[in-house]
Short mmCIF file of C-alpha atoms and ligand atoms in Angstrom, two decimals:
data_model
loop_
_atom_site.label_atom_id
_atom_site.label_comp_id
_atom_site.label_asym_id
_atom_site.label_seq_id
_atom_site.Cartn_x
_atom_site.Cartn_y
_atom_site.Cartn_z
CA MET A 1 55.74 4.67 -83.44
CA SER A 2 53.04 3.54 -81.08
CA LEU A 3 52.60 1.99 -77.68
CA SER A 4 52.71 -1.55 -79.01
CA ALA A 5 55.84 -0.87 -81.07
CA ILE A 6 57.59 0.53 -78.00
CA GLN A 7 56.46 -2.41 -75.91
CA SER A 8 57.98 -4.84 -78.41
CA ARG A 9 61.26 -2.91 -78.43
CA LEU A 10 61.19 -2.87 -74.62
CA LEU A 11 60.71 -6.64 -74.49
CA ALA A 12 63.54 -7.19 -76.98
CA ALA A 13 65.85 -4.93 -74.96
CA CYS A 14 64.98 -6.79 -71.74
CA LYS A 15 65.77 -10.05 -73.47
CA ALA A 16 69.09 -8.74 -74.76
CA ALA A 17 69.95 -7.48 -71.27
CA ASP A 18 68.80 -10.76 -69.69
CA ARG A 19 66.27 -8.90 -67.56
CA ALA A 20 62.70 -9.68 -66.55
CA PRO A 21 60.28 -7.21 -68.18
CA SER A 22 58.58 -6.97 -64.77
CA SER A 23 61.71 -5.22 -63.48
CA LEU A 24 60.94 -2.26 -65.72
CA THR A 25 58.24 0.42 -65.65
CA LEU A 26 57.30 2.17 -68.89
CA ILE A 27 56.18 5.73 -68.20
CA ALA A 28 54.26 7.17 -71.16
CA VAL A 29 55.16 10.87 -71.15
CA SER A 30 52.00 12.70 -72.20
CA LYS A 31 53.06 16.31 -71.63
CA VAL A 32 51.74 18.73 -74.23
CA GLN A 33 50.09 15.91 -76.21
CA PRO A 34 46.58 16.38 -77.59
CA LEU A 35 43.96 14.67 -75.47
CA ASP A 36 42.88 12.30 -78.24
CA ARG A 37 46.38 10.78 -78.35
CA VAL A 38 46.39 10.35 -74.56
CA ARG A 39 42.95 8.74 -74.67
CA ALA A 40 44.11 6.36 -77.39
CA VAL A 41 46.96 5.10 -75.20
CA LEU A 42 44.61 4.78 -72.22
CA SER A 43 42.21 2.83 -74.42
CA GLU A 44 45.02 0.43 -75.27
CA GLY A 45 45.18 -0.31 -71.55
CA HIS A 46 48.26 1.64 -70.47
CA ARG A 47 47.91 3.16 -66.99
CA ILE A 48 51.31 4.72 -66.18
CA PHE A 49 51.89 8.26 -67.40
CA GLY A 50 54.39 11.07 -66.90
CA GLU A 51 53.83 14.81 -66.92
CA ASN A 52 56.18 17.82 -66.68
CA TYR A 53 53.90 20.63 -65.63
CA VAL A 54 51.74 20.55 -62.49
CA GLN A 55 49.13 22.89 -63.94
CA GLU A 56 48.72 20.92 -67.16
CA ALA A 57 48.50 17.64 -65.27
CA ALA A 58 45.98 19.03 -62.79
CA ALA A 59 43.79 20.22 -65.65
CA LYS A 60 43.87 16.89 -67.46
CA TRP A 61 44.17 13.91 -65.13
CA PRO A 62 41.31 14.20 -62.61
CA ASP A 63 38.82 13.86 -65.49
CA LEU A 64 40.79 11.10 -67.20
CA ARG A 65 41.07 9.19 -63.93
CA ALA A 66 37.33 9.55 -63.41
CA GLU A 67 36.76 8.15 -66.87
CA PHE A 68 39.41 5.42 -67.10
CA GLY A 69 39.96 4.46 -63.45
CA PRO A 70 43.23 4.44 -61.51
CA VAL A 71 46.24 5.82 -63.36
CA GLN A 72 49.73 5.95 -61.87
CA LEU A 73 51.07 9.47 -62.45
CA HIS A 74 54.75 10.42 -62.44
CA MET A 75 55.99 14.00 -62.14
CA ILE A 76 59.13 14.28 -64.27
CA GLY A 77 59.48 18.05 -64.73
CA PRO A 78 61.07 20.66 -62.47
CA LEU A 79 58.91 21.19 -59.39
CA GLN A 80 58.48 24.66 -57.92
CA THR A 81 58.12 24.64 -54.16
CA ASN A 82 54.87 26.58 -54.36
CA LYS A 83 53.36 23.83 -56.56
CA ALA A 84 54.47 21.01 -54.27
CA LYS A 85 51.17 20.78 -52.40
CA VAL A 86 49.14 20.28 -55.58
CA ALA A 87 51.81 17.91 -56.88
CA VAL A 88 51.80 15.56 -53.90
CA GLU A 89 48.04 15.24 -54.17
CA LEU A 90 48.10 14.50 -57.88
CA PHE A 91 51.23 12.40 -58.42
CA ASP A 92 52.14 8.93 -57.20
CA VAL A 93 55.83 9.44 -57.87
CA ILE A 94 58.01 12.57 -58.16
CA HIS A 95 61.26 12.12 -60.09
CA THR A 96 62.64 15.62 -59.65
CA LEU A 97 63.66 16.14 -56.04
CA ASP A 98 66.70 18.33 -56.64
CA ARG A 99 67.29 20.75 -53.78
CA PRO A 100 67.12 21.04 -49.99
CA SER A 101 64.25 23.57 -49.97
CA LEU A 102 62.06 21.13 -51.92
CA ALA A 103 63.04 18.27 -49.60
CA THR A 104 62.00 20.40 -46.62
CA LYS A 105 58.69 21.24 -48.27
CA LEU A 106 57.94 17.63 -49.24
CA ALA A 107 58.82 16.46 -45.72
CA SER A 108 56.43 18.94 -44.17
CA LEU A 109 53.64 17.95 -46.57
CA ALA A 110 54.31 14.28 -45.79
CA GLN A 111 53.95 15.04 -42.08
CA GLN A 112 50.67 16.85 -42.60
CA ARG A 113 49.20 14.24 -44.94
CA GLY A 114 50.67 11.12 -43.34
CA ALA A 115 51.73 10.04 -46.84
CA SER A 116 54.17 10.99 -49.56
CA PRO A 117 54.64 10.13 -53.21
CA ASP A 118 57.65 7.94 -53.84
CA LEU A 119 60.63 10.09 -54.75
CA PHE A 120 63.58 10.02 -57.12
CA ILE A 121 66.45 12.44 -56.74
CA GLN A 122 67.44 14.12 -59.98
CA ILE A 123 71.19 14.11 -60.63
CA ASN A 124 72.76 16.52 -63.12
CA THR A 125 75.19 13.92 -64.45
CA GLY A 126 76.36 16.21 -67.26
CA GLU A 127 76.98 19.06 -64.82
CA GLU A 128 75.12 21.38 -67.20
CA PRO A 129 74.59 24.83 -65.67
CA GLN A 130 71.15 25.32 -67.23
CA LYS A 131 69.87 21.92 -66.09
CA ALA A 132 68.20 21.01 -62.81
CA GLY A 133 69.54 18.30 -60.58
CA VAL A 134 72.03 17.71 -57.82
CA LEU A 135 75.66 17.73 -58.94
CA PRO A 136 77.29 14.28 -58.72
CA VAL A 137 79.79 15.56 -56.16
CA ASP A 138 76.93 16.63 -53.86
CA ALA A 139 74.79 13.55 -54.40
CA ASP A 140 75.82 11.39 -51.41
CA ALA A 141 75.26 14.23 -48.95
CA PHE A 142 71.90 15.18 -50.49
CA ILE A 143 70.65 11.59 -50.46
CA ALA A 144 71.62 11.32 -46.80
CA GLU A 145 69.82 14.57 -46.04
CA ALA A 146 66.63 13.40 -47.78
CA ARG A 147 66.80 10.20 -45.75
CA ARG A 148 67.13 12.17 -42.52
CA PHE A 149 63.83 13.82 -43.48
CA GLU A 150 62.40 10.28 -43.68
CA LEU A 151 61.31 10.89 -47.26
CA PRO A 152 60.57 7.77 -49.35
CA VAL A 153 63.53 8.09 -51.72
CA LYS A 154 63.41 5.14 -54.12
CA GLY A 155 66.08 6.00 -56.61
CA LEU A 156 67.88 8.45 -58.86
CA MET A 157 66.91 10.13 -62.11
CA CYS A 158 68.94 11.77 -64.87
CA ILE A 159 68.53 13.52 -68.21
CA PRO A 160 71.84 13.19 -70.09
CA PRO A 161 73.09 16.11 -72.21
CA GLU A 162 71.39 16.13 -75.61
CA ASP A 163 74.56 16.11 -77.66
CA GLU A 164 76.36 13.31 -75.83
CA ASP A 165 76.25 9.54 -75.72
CA SER A 166 73.87 8.71 -72.87
CA THR A 167 75.58 5.48 -71.85
CA PRO A 168 78.31 6.95 -69.59
CA HIS A 169 75.66 9.06 -67.86
CA PHE A 170 73.47 6.02 -67.26
CA ALA A 171 76.49 4.14 -65.87
CA ALA A 172 77.38 7.04 -63.58
CA LEU A 173 73.81 7.22 -62.27
CA ALA A 174 73.72 3.46 -61.69
CA SER A 175 76.95 3.53 -59.74
CA LEU A 176 75.77 6.44 -57.57
CA ALA A 177 72.57 4.53 -56.83
CA THR A 178 74.40 1.32 -55.95
CA ARG A 179 76.80 3.18 -53.69
CA ASN A 180 73.83 4.64 -51.81
CA GLY A 181 71.75 1.48 -51.71
CA LEU A 182 68.98 2.89 -53.90
CA PRO A 183 67.17 0.39 -56.15
CA GLY A 184 65.44 2.77 -58.58
CA LEU A 185 66.92 4.20 -61.77
CA SER A 186 64.77 6.60 -63.79
CA MET A 187 66.65 7.00 -67.06
CA GLY A 188 66.08 6.59 -70.78
CA MET A 189 63.81 8.49 -73.15
CA SER A 190 62.59 7.97 -76.73
CA SER A 191 66.06 8.18 -78.23
CA ASP A 192 67.99 6.09 -75.73
CA PHE A 193 65.69 3.85 -73.69
CA GLU A 194 67.25 0.64 -74.98
CA ALA A 195 70.69 1.75 -73.76
CA ALA A 196 69.08 2.68 -70.45
CA ILE A 197 67.58 -0.80 -70.12
CA MET A 198 71.03 -2.26 -70.76
CA ALA A 199 72.42 0.00 -68.02
CA GLY A 200 69.82 -1.13 -65.48
CA ALA A 201 66.98 1.41 -65.75
CA THR A 202 63.94 0.55 -63.64
CA HIS A 203 61.83 3.39 -65.06
CA ILE A 204 62.03 4.62 -68.64
CA ARG A 205 60.26 7.83 -69.66
CA VAL A 206 59.10 7.64 -73.26
CA GLY A 207 57.09 10.42 -74.87
CA SER A 208 57.36 11.21 -78.56
CA ALA A 209 58.12 7.63 -79.60
CA ILE A 210 54.70 6.62 -78.23
CA PHE A 211 52.56 9.69 -78.93
CA GLY A 212 54.29 11.36 -81.85
CA ALA A 213 56.14 14.66 -81.88
CA ARG A 214 55.08 17.32 -79.42
CA SER A 215 53.83 20.58 -80.81
CA TYR A 216 54.35 23.55 -78.51
CA ALA A 217 52.21 25.81 -80.71
C1 PLP B 1 59.75 15.17 -72.15
C2 PLP B 1 60.53 14.29 -71.28
C3 PLP B 1 60.68 12.92 -71.56
C4 PLP B 1 60.16 12.26 -72.81
O1 PLP B 1 60.93 12.68 -73.89
P1 PLP B 1 60.83 11.95 -75.33
O2 PLP B 1 62.11 12.29 -75.97
O3 PLP B 1 59.65 12.54 -76.00
O4 PLP B 1 60.69 10.52 -75.07
C5 PLP B 1 61.36 12.14 -70.64
N1 PLP B 1 61.88 12.67 -69.51
C6 PLP B 1 61.77 13.97 -69.23
C7 PLP B 1 62.37 14.48 -67.97
C8 PLP B 1 61.11 14.82 -70.10
O5 PLP B 1 61.03 16.13 -69.79
#
């Protein structure tokens, strides 16, 4: 696969879903990818990337931004509270707000800085014990709490269980978002982004289908 192949599939899926391609943001997930692959995608003109680890992103993106110009960076991995300060300076959007202590921290950083990245609240739609995210039953209360903090919550994010059909999870996330008046839906990865587009995703997070398999050597 490649960026252009994914873009064509994205356009076809938008067409099938009767959606404007401009309603969808393609986040190229570059975590753990060799720098030459990331540079290749930058050279093709793509400027929206996702990372999972604050340290890795902080080591990589300041130089790449200096070289290629503005890049919109999305944090899509679990965020430790003690990395929040670095994260808000590096990332334009954080997709993994998942607990009250992090909301408190992000609100205090927003106060200090007079600015905050846009935020998505991660929902554990599969109710998997090992996975991050707010449980669906707690979602309405947590969204309300984040709003009381005046945080710029733009939408919801989910990572469906690996061994299940993603579609019911996408539908559940979409209905939670609608119920709470949130426009953003961060859902869909390499294996299921077309289904996510059908279900109303506004942000798809595609890694290996663009860059090739990750090697965690
Ligand atoms: C790694 C990752 C992705 C990209 O996964 P692919 O299957 O390589 O597309 C998307 N979202 C999250 C949260 C991830 O951690």
